[in-house]
Short mmCIF file of C-alpha atoms and ligand atoms in Angstrom, two decimals:
data_model
loop_
_atom_site.label_atom_id
_atom_site.label_comp_id
_atom_site.label_asym_id
_atom_site.label_seq_id
_atom_site.Cartn_x
_atom_site.Cartn_y
_atom_site.Cartn_z
CA UNK A 1 73.23 -85.18 70.91
CA UNK A 2 72.29 -81.84 72.39
CA UNK A 3 74.54 -78.90 71.55
CA UNK A 4 75.08 -75.57 73.27
CA UNK A 5 73.52 -72.64 71.43
CA UNK A 6 76.02 -70.60 69.47
CA UNK A 7 76.49 -67.14 70.92
CA UNK A 8 75.61 -64.23 68.63
CA UNK A 9 78.11 -62.00 70.50
CA UNK A 10 81.70 -62.21 71.79
CA UNK A 11 82.53 -63.16 75.38
CA UNK A 12 83.67 -59.57 75.96
CA UNK A 13 80.62 -58.00 74.32
CA UNK A 14 78.55 -57.72 77.50
CA UNK A 15 81.27 -55.75 79.34
CA UNK A 16 81.14 -53.95 81.69
CA UNK A 17 77.86 -55.50 82.86
CA UNK A 18 78.99 -59.12 82.52
CA UNK A 19 82.75 -59.54 82.33
CA UNK A 20 84.63 -61.55 79.72
CA UNK A 21 86.12 -64.12 82.12
CA UNK A 22 82.71 -64.86 83.63
CA UNK A 23 81.28 -65.38 80.13
CA UNK A 24 84.20 -67.63 79.10
CA UNK A 25 83.88 -69.74 82.21
CA UNK A 26 80.10 -69.79 82.30
CA UNK A 27 79.63 -70.77 78.66
CA UNK A 28 82.87 -72.67 78.07
CA UNK A 29 83.02 -74.64 81.34
CA UNK A 30 79.71 -74.70 83.22
CA UNK A 31 77.33 -74.83 80.25
CA UNK A 32 79.63 -77.21 78.39
CA UNK A 33 79.71 -79.55 81.38
CA UNK A 34 75.91 -79.61 81.75
CA UNK A 35 75.63 -80.40 78.04
CA UNK A 36 78.24 -83.19 78.11
CA UNK A 37 76.78 -84.73 81.25
CA UNK A 38 73.28 -84.66 79.75
CA UNK A 39 74.47 -86.35 76.57
CA UNK A 40 76.34 -89.03 78.56
CA UNK A 41 73.26 -89.78 80.67
CA UNK A 42 71.04 -90.00 77.57
CA UNK A 43 73.33 -92.66 76.08
CA UNK A 44 71.98 -94.88 78.87
CA UNK A 45 68.37 -93.94 78.06
CA UNK A 46 67.73 -95.01 74.46
CA UNK A 47 63.97 -94.62 75.01
CA UNK A 48 64.45 -90.84 75.10
CA UNK A 49 66.33 -90.68 71.79
CA UNK A 50 64.98 -87.98 69.51
CA UNK A 51 62.86 -86.29 72.20
CA UNK A 52 63.11 -82.53 72.69
CA UNK A 53 64.74 -81.22 75.84
CA UNK A 54 61.41 -79.62 76.82
CA UNK A 55 59.67 -82.99 76.48
CA UNK A 56 62.34 -84.73 78.56
CA UNK A 57 62.20 -82.14 81.36
CA UNK A 58 58.37 -82.14 81.47
CA UNK A 59 58.38 -85.94 81.83
CA UNK A 60 61.25 -86.72 84.20
CA UNK A 61 59.08 -89.32 85.96
CA UNK A 62 59.40 -91.44 82.80
CA UNK A 63 63.02 -92.15 83.83
CA UNK A 64 62.83 -95.15 86.16
CA UNK A 65 66.36 -95.15 87.55
CA UNK A 66 66.43 -92.54 90.36
CA UNK A 67 70.13 -91.69 89.93
CA UNK A 68 69.77 -91.22 86.16
CA UNK A 69 66.60 -89.18 86.70
CA UNK A 70 68.50 -86.83 89.02
CA UNK A 71 71.38 -86.56 86.55
CA UNK A 72 69.01 -85.65 83.71
CA UNK A 73 67.10 -83.21 85.92
CA UNK A 74 70.26 -81.36 86.98
CA UNK A 75 72.19 -81.46 83.71
CA UNK A 76 69.23 -81.31 81.34
CA UNK A 77 67.94 -78.37 83.37
CA UNK A 78 71.38 -76.77 83.21
CA UNK A 79 71.53 -77.33 79.46
CA UNK A 80 68.07 -75.85 78.79
CA UNK A 81 68.41 -72.97 81.26
CA UNK A 82 71.74 -71.76 79.93
CA UNK A 83 70.63 -72.00 76.29
CA UNK A 84 67.76 -69.68 77.22
CA UNK A 85 69.90 -67.34 79.37
CA UNK A 86 72.67 -66.83 76.82
CA UNK A 87 70.12 -66.40 74.03
CA UNK A 88 68.28 -63.50 75.69
CA UNK A 89 71.46 -61.57 76.56
CA UNK A 90 72.77 -59.07 74.05
CA UNK A 91 75.11 -56.08 73.90
CA UNK A 92 72.11 -54.28 72.36
CA UNK A 93 69.90 -55.20 75.31
CA UNK A 94 68.05 -53.01 77.74
CA UNK A 95 65.50 -51.57 75.30
CA UNK A 96 61.85 -52.12 76.27
CA UNK A 97 59.91 -54.79 74.36
CA UNK A 98 57.35 -54.04 71.64
CA UNK A 99 54.09 -55.66 70.63
CA UNK A 100 52.14 -58.36 72.46
CA UNK A 101 54.65 -58.83 75.27
CA UNK A 102 54.64 -55.09 76.03
CA UNK A 103 50.82 -55.15 76.23
CA UNK A 104 50.81 -58.22 78.47
CA UNK A 105 53.44 -56.73 80.82
CA UNK A 106 51.28 -53.66 81.21
CA UNK A 107 48.18 -55.79 81.86
CA UNK A 108 49.86 -58.11 84.39
CA UNK A 109 52.34 -55.82 86.17
CA UNK A 110 51.38 -52.23 85.27
CA UNK A 111 54.74 -51.42 83.69
CA UNK A 112 58.08 -52.89 82.66
CA UNK A 113 59.63 -51.14 85.66
CA UNK A 114 57.29 -52.98 88.02
CA UNK A 115 58.03 -56.31 86.34
CA UNK A 116 61.79 -55.69 86.66
CA UNK A 117 61.28 -54.89 90.36
CA UNK A 118 59.40 -58.15 90.86
CA UNK A 119 61.97 -60.21 88.96
CA UNK A 120 64.80 -58.55 90.90
CA UNK A 121 63.14 -59.20 94.27
CA UNK A 122 62.42 -62.81 93.29
CA UNK A 123 66.02 -63.36 92.12
CA UNK A 124 67.39 -61.71 95.26
CA UNK A 125 65.32 -63.99 97.49
CA UNK A 126 66.60 -67.28 96.03
CA UNK A 127 68.55 -68.93 98.85
CA UNK A 128 71.71 -70.52 97.48
CA UNK A 129 71.80 -71.52 93.81
CA UNK A 130 68.85 -71.15 91.49
CA UNK A 131 66.97 -69.07 88.96
CA UNK A 132 64.30 -66.40 88.66
CA UNK A 133 61.88 -66.78 85.76
CA UNK A 134 59.30 -65.03 83.65
CA UNK A 135 56.96 -67.57 82.03
CA UNK A 136 53.84 -67.59 79.91
CA UNK A 137 50.86 -69.66 81.06
CA UNK A 138 48.36 -71.30 78.66
CA UNK A 139 46.08 -68.21 78.80
CA UNK A 140 48.95 -65.91 77.82
CA UNK A 141 49.34 -64.46 81.30
CA UNK A 142 52.85 -63.77 82.60
CA UNK A 143 54.07 -65.48 85.76
CA UNK A 144 57.17 -64.74 87.87
CA UNK A 145 58.62 -67.69 89.81
CA UNK A 146 61.92 -69.00 91.11
CA UNK A 147 63.43 -72.48 91.14
CA UNK A 148 66.31 -74.04 93.09
CA UNK A 149 69.41 -75.57 91.50
CA UNK A 150 68.91 -76.17 87.74
CA UNK A 151 65.18 -76.76 87.97
CA UNK A 152 62.96 -74.60 85.75
CA UNK A 153 59.27 -73.83 85.13
CA UNK A 154 58.93 -76.76 82.71
CA UNK A 155 59.19 -78.99 85.81
CA UNK A 156 56.61 -77.10 87.91
CA UNK A 157 52.92 -76.17 87.53
CA UNK A 158 52.21 -79.49 85.80
CA UNK A 159 54.30 -78.48 82.79
CA UNK A 160 51.86 -75.64 81.99
CA UNK A 161 54.41 -72.81 82.00
CA UNK A 162 56.76 -71.87 79.17
CA UNK A 163 59.80 -69.95 80.42
CA UNK A 164 60.63 -66.89 78.28
CA UNK A 165 63.23 -65.19 80.50
CA UNK A 166 65.59 -66.72 83.05
CA UNK A 167 68.03 -65.03 85.41
CA UNK A 168 70.83 -67.23 86.66
CA UNK A 169 71.65 -66.46 90.28
CA UNK A 170 74.19 -69.20 90.84
CA UNK A 171 77.35 -67.53 92.16
CA UNK A 172 79.23 -68.67 89.03
CA UNK A 173 77.09 -66.18 87.05
CA UNK A 174 78.50 -63.16 88.90
CA UNK A 175 81.10 -63.97 91.56
CA UNK A 176 84.28 -63.15 89.56
CA UNK A 177 83.16 -59.54 89.09
CA UNK A 178 80.56 -58.87 91.77
CA UNK A 179 81.83 -61.21 94.52
CA UNK A 180 78.99 -61.77 97.00
CA UNK A 181 76.99 -58.75 95.75
CA UNK A 182 74.14 -60.47 93.92
CA UNK A 183 72.12 -57.22 94.07
CA UNK A 184 74.77 -55.41 91.98
CA UNK A 185 74.72 -58.17 89.35
CA UNK A 186 70.91 -57.98 89.24
CA UNK A 187 71.05 -54.23 88.54
CA UNK A 188 73.45 -54.80 85.65
CA UNK A 189 71.88 -57.88 84.06
CA UNK A 190 68.81 -55.94 82.95
CA UNK A 191 71.06 -53.66 80.85
CA UNK A 192 71.95 -56.64 78.64
CA UNK A 193 68.61 -58.43 78.50
CA UNK A 194 67.26 -58.31 74.96
CA UNK A 195 63.54 -57.80 75.54
CA UNK A 196 62.83 -58.29 71.87
CA UNK A 197 64.18 -61.84 72.15
CA UNK A 198 61.93 -62.33 75.17
CA UNK A 199 59.02 -60.91 73.14
CA UNK A 200 59.77 -63.36 70.34
CA UNK A 201 59.71 -66.25 72.85
CA UNK A 202 56.41 -64.94 74.23
CA UNK A 203 54.87 -64.95 70.74
CA UNK A 204 56.18 -68.42 69.94
CA UNK A 205 55.27 -70.03 73.29
MN1 LIG B 1 74.92 -70.75 85.26
#
């Protein structure tokens, strides 16, 4: 049984950048539904028992039944993506990262500001529902990509990328407060991204 990560902050703690009702709905309804649907699908796939979610998502082709494969892709992706997203948000966010990640950002993008610009442009350009990502490749290099729906970088690039930061641009992530203004949400989200959590994921990847 997969379980949602426990939040280290209250639903209202990310105000005014992310509002309380959005957090309640996003974590309590959307993320909960992805998790429940994933667990239900896995009951029909005993061969996957005990596997990590990363392993399952990197090997979706191992699921023979096309309908079950799609269910695991969408809901397993939703489960993994939201665990990552909620984990890297924090009321103490917005401070630049330290250490190896800071050095790699400078090497790959010139500055944190330039990386944020690239992530923002990538997130803004997602048509419909999807995600923008910062991932680490096997050489340690940082890569910015986007995915549709609940796909993620574990499913692309031959499973070579490890996502360390994800920005949800489904409307459910921002519509209650920002309506159709995704650009306004993207300005605010970076004020609650905990770059030290991202740095920790970079080191562990
Ligand atoms: Mn979402």
